[in-house]
Short mmCIF file of C-alpha atoms in Angstrom, two decimals:
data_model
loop_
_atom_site.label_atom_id
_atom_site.label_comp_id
_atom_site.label_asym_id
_atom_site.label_seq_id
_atom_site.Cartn_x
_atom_site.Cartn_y
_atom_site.Cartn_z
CA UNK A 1 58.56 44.68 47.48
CA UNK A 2 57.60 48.12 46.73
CA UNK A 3 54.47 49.39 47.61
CA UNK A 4 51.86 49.37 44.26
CA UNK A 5 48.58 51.24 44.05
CA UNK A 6 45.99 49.98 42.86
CA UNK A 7 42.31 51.44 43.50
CA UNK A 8 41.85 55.05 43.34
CA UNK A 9 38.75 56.04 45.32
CA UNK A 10 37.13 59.55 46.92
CA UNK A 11 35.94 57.30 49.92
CA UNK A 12 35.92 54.24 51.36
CA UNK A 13 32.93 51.85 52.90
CA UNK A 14 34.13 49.73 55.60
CA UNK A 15 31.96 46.67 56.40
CA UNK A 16 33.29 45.25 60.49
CA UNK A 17 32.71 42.01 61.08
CA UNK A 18 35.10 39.50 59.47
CA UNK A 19 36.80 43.08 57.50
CA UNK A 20 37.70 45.05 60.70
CA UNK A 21 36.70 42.96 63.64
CA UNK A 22 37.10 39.04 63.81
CA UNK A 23 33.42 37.54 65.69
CA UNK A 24 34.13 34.00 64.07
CA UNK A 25 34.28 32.61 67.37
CA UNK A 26 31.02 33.76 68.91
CA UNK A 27 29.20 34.38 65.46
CA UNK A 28 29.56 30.29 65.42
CA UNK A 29 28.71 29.79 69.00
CA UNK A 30 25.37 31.24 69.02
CA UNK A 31 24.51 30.63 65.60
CA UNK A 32 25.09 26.55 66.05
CA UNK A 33 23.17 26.74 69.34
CA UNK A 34 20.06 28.22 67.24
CA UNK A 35 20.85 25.58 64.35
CA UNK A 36 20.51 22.96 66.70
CA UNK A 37 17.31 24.41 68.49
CA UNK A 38 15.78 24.70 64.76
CA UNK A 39 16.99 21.02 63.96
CA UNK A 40 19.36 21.85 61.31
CA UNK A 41 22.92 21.39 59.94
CA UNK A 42 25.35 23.97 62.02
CA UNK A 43 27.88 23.83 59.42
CA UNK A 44 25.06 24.30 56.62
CA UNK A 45 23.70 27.41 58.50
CA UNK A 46 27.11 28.89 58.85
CA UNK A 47 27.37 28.53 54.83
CA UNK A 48 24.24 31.59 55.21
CA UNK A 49 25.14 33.65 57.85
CA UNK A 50 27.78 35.72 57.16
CA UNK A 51 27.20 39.16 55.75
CA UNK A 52 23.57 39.01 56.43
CA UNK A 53 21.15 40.23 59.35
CA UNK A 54 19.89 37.67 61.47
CA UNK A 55 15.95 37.80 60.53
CA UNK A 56 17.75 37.72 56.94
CA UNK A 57 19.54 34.54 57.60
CA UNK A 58 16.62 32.88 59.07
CA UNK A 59 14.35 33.08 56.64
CA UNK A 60 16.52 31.93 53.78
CA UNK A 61 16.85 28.87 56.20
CA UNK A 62 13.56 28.45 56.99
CA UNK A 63 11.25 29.59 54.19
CA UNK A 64 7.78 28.84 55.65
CA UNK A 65 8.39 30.49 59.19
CA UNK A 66 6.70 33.41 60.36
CA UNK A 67 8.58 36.24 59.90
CA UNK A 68 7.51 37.46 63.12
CA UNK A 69 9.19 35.00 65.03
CA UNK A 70 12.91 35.49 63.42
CA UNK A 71 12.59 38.82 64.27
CA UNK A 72 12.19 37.56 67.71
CA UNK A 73 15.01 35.40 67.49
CA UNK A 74 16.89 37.98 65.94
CA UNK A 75 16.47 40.52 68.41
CA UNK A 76 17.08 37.94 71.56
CA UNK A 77 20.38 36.59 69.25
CA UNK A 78 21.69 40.09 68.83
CA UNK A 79 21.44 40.77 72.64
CA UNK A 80 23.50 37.55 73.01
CA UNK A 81 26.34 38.39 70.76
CA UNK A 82 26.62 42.39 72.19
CA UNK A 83 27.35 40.62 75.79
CA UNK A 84 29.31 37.64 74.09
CA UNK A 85 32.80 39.16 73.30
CA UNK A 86 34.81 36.52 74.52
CA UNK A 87 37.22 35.60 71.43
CA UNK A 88 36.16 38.62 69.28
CA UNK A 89 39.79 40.43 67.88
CA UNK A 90 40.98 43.02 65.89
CA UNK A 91 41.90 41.38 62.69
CA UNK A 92 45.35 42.17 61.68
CA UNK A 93 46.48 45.38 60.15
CA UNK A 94 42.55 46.81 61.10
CA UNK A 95 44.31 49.20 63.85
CA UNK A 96 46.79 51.16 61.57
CA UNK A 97 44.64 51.48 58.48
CA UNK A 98 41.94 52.87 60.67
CA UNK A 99 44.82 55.01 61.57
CA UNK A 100 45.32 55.76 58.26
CA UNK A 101 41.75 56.55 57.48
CA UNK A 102 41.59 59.72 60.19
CA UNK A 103 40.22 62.84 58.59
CA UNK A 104 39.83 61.10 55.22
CA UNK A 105 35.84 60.25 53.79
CA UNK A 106 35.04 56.70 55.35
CA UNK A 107 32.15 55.10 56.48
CA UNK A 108 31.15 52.15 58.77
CA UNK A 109 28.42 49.70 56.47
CA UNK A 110 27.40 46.73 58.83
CA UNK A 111 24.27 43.83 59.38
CA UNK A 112 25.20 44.67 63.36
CA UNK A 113 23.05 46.84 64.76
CA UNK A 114 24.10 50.27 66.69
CA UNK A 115 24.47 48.52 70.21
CA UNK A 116 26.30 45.70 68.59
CA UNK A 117 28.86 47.28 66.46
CA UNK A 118 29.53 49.67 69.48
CA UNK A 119 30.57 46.93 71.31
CA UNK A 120 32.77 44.81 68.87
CA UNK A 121 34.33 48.08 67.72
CA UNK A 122 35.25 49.21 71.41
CA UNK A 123 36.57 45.67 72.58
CA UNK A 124 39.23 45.55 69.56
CA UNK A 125 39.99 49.53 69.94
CA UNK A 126 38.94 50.74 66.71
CA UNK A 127 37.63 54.15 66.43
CA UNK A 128 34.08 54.06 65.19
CA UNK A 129 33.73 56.16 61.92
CA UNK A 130 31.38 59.21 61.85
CA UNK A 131 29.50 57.93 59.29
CA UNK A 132 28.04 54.93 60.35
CA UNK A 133 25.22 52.38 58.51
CA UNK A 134 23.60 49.70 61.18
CA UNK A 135 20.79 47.59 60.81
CA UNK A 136 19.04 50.25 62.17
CA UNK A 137 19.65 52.47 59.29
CA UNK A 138 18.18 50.25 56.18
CA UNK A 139 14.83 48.44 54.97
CA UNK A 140 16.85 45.62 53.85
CA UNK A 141 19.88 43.70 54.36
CA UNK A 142 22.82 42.55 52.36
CA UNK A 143 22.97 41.95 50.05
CA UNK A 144 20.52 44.27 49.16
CA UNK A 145 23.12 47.37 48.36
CA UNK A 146 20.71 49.89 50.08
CA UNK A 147 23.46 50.35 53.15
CA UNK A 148 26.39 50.78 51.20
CA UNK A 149 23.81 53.56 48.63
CA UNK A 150 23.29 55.25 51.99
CA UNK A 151 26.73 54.99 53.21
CA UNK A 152 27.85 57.05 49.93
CA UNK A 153 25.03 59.26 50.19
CA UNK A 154 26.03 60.39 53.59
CA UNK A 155 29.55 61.30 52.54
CA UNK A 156 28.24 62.87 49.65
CA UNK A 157 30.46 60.83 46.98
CA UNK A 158 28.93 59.14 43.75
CA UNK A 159 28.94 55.20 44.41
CA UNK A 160 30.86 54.72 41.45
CA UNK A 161 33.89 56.52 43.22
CA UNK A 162 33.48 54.61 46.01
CA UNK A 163 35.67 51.26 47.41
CA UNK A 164 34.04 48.85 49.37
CA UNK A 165 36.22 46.38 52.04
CA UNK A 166 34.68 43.28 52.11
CA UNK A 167 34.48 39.76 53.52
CA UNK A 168 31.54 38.15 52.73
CA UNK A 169 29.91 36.84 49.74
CA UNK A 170 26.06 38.95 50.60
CA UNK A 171 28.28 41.57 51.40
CA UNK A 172 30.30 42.12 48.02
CA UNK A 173 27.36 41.39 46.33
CA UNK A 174 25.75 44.01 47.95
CA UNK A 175 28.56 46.32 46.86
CA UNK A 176 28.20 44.82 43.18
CA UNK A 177 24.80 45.53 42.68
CA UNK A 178 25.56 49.43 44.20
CA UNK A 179 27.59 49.62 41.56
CA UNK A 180 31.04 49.82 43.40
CA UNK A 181 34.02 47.93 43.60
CA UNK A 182 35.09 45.58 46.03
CA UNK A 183 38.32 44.91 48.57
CA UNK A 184 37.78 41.11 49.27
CA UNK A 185 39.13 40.40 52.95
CA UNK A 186 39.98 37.20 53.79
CA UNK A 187 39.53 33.77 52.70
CA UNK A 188 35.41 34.32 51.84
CA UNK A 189 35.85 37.04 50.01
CA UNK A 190 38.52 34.97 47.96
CA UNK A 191 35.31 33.14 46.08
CA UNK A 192 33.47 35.97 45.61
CA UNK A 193 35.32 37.43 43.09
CA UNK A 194 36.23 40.60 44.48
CA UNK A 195 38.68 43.05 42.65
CA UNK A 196 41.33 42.71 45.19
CA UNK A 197 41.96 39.89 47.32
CA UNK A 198 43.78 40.36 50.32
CA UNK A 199 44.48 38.20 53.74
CA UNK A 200 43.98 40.70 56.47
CA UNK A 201 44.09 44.74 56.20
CA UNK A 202 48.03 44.19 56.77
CA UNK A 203 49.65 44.82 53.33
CA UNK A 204 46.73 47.64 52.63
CA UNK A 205 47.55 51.61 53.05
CA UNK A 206 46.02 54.68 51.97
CA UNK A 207 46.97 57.76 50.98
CA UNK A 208 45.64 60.99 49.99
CA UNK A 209 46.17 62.75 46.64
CA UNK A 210 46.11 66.61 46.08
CA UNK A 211 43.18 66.26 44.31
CA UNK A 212 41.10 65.28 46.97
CA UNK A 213 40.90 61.14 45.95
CA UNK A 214 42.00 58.46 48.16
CA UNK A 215 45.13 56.01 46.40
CA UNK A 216 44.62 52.71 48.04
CA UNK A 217 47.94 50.73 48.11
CA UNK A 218 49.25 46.97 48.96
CA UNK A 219 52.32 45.21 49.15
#
């Protein structure tokens, strides 16, 4: 089948995990060790988890607890998961459309913080953007659209020209409420309503025009 565009953009915001990187495996190991330490459901805590940062998570989970103390957790969980990369892959079709993406207005937008992303980024081989949005960077998480606001911001592009990859339902509602659209990634995405849904990053390409915009194409 021919190749069809369909987004036209001036830049791209890339969230990693679950879009670039696959951490299902150790996202649900350390997460499911904290459910059971808190006394709760694993599989209804990974319903929350994706997208999100970890403080985020918690307290959506457990509504009367110190705020303090998730930030604890969240710090000590984050430390876990930047040594944990056992099981963490490039998902398919990530390598070449970063590829693609060299010299062309991108941007990293991720929950992970600086240390975190670093490390997921460098064990699959993808290149790590020049503009890049961590934890670090925001006052609030997704799906909060403050990281993918900032993302644009730094590239110096209008959000409404802007494409967002996405896998997660915070995460494209994050994108939504900046006023962007949205490349759903993966089965999550799928029930988020996303403009595009796609399996993986294989059957995705982009090209640039002459006039300086960004043609995103599938197959």
């Amino acid at each position: 089948m021919p190749a069809k565009t369909v987004l036209t953009a001036r830049a791209l915001l890339l969230d990693m995990d679950g879009t670039l990187v696959n951490s299902d495996a150790v996202v649900e190991r350390i997460w499911r060790r904290w459910a059971d330490r808190q006394g709760l459901d694993g599989d209804e805590v990974m319903k929350v988890v994706h997208g999100r940062q970890g403080h985020t998570s918690m307290a959506l989970l457990l509504p009367e607890r110190p705020m303090e103390r998730n930030i604890e957790d969240n710090a000590r969980m984050l430390a876990e998961e930047t040594a944990d990369l056992d099981g963490v892959v490039v998902v398919p079709g990530a390598t070449e459309f970063m590829a693609s993406l060299r010299g062309l207005p991108h941007a990293l937008v991720t929950s992970a913080d600086t240390a975190l992303s670093t490390a997921r980024m460098a064990a699959t081989g993808l290149p790590l953007p020049d503009v890049r949005i961590t934890a670090e960077s925001v006052g609030a998480s997704k799906p909060d659209p403050e990281g993918f606001l900032k993302g644009a911001a730094e590239l110096g592009v209008p959000a409404q020209d802007c494409v967002v990859f996405e896998d997660s339902g915070a995460g494209i509602a994050a994108a939504r409420a900046a006023g962007m659209r949205v490349v759903g990634i993966g089965p999550r995405a799928a029930a988020h309503a996303p403009d595009i849904t796609v399996p993986d990053l294989t059957t995705t390409r982009v090209t640039p025009t002459a006039d300086g915009h960004l043609q995103l194409h599938v197959t």
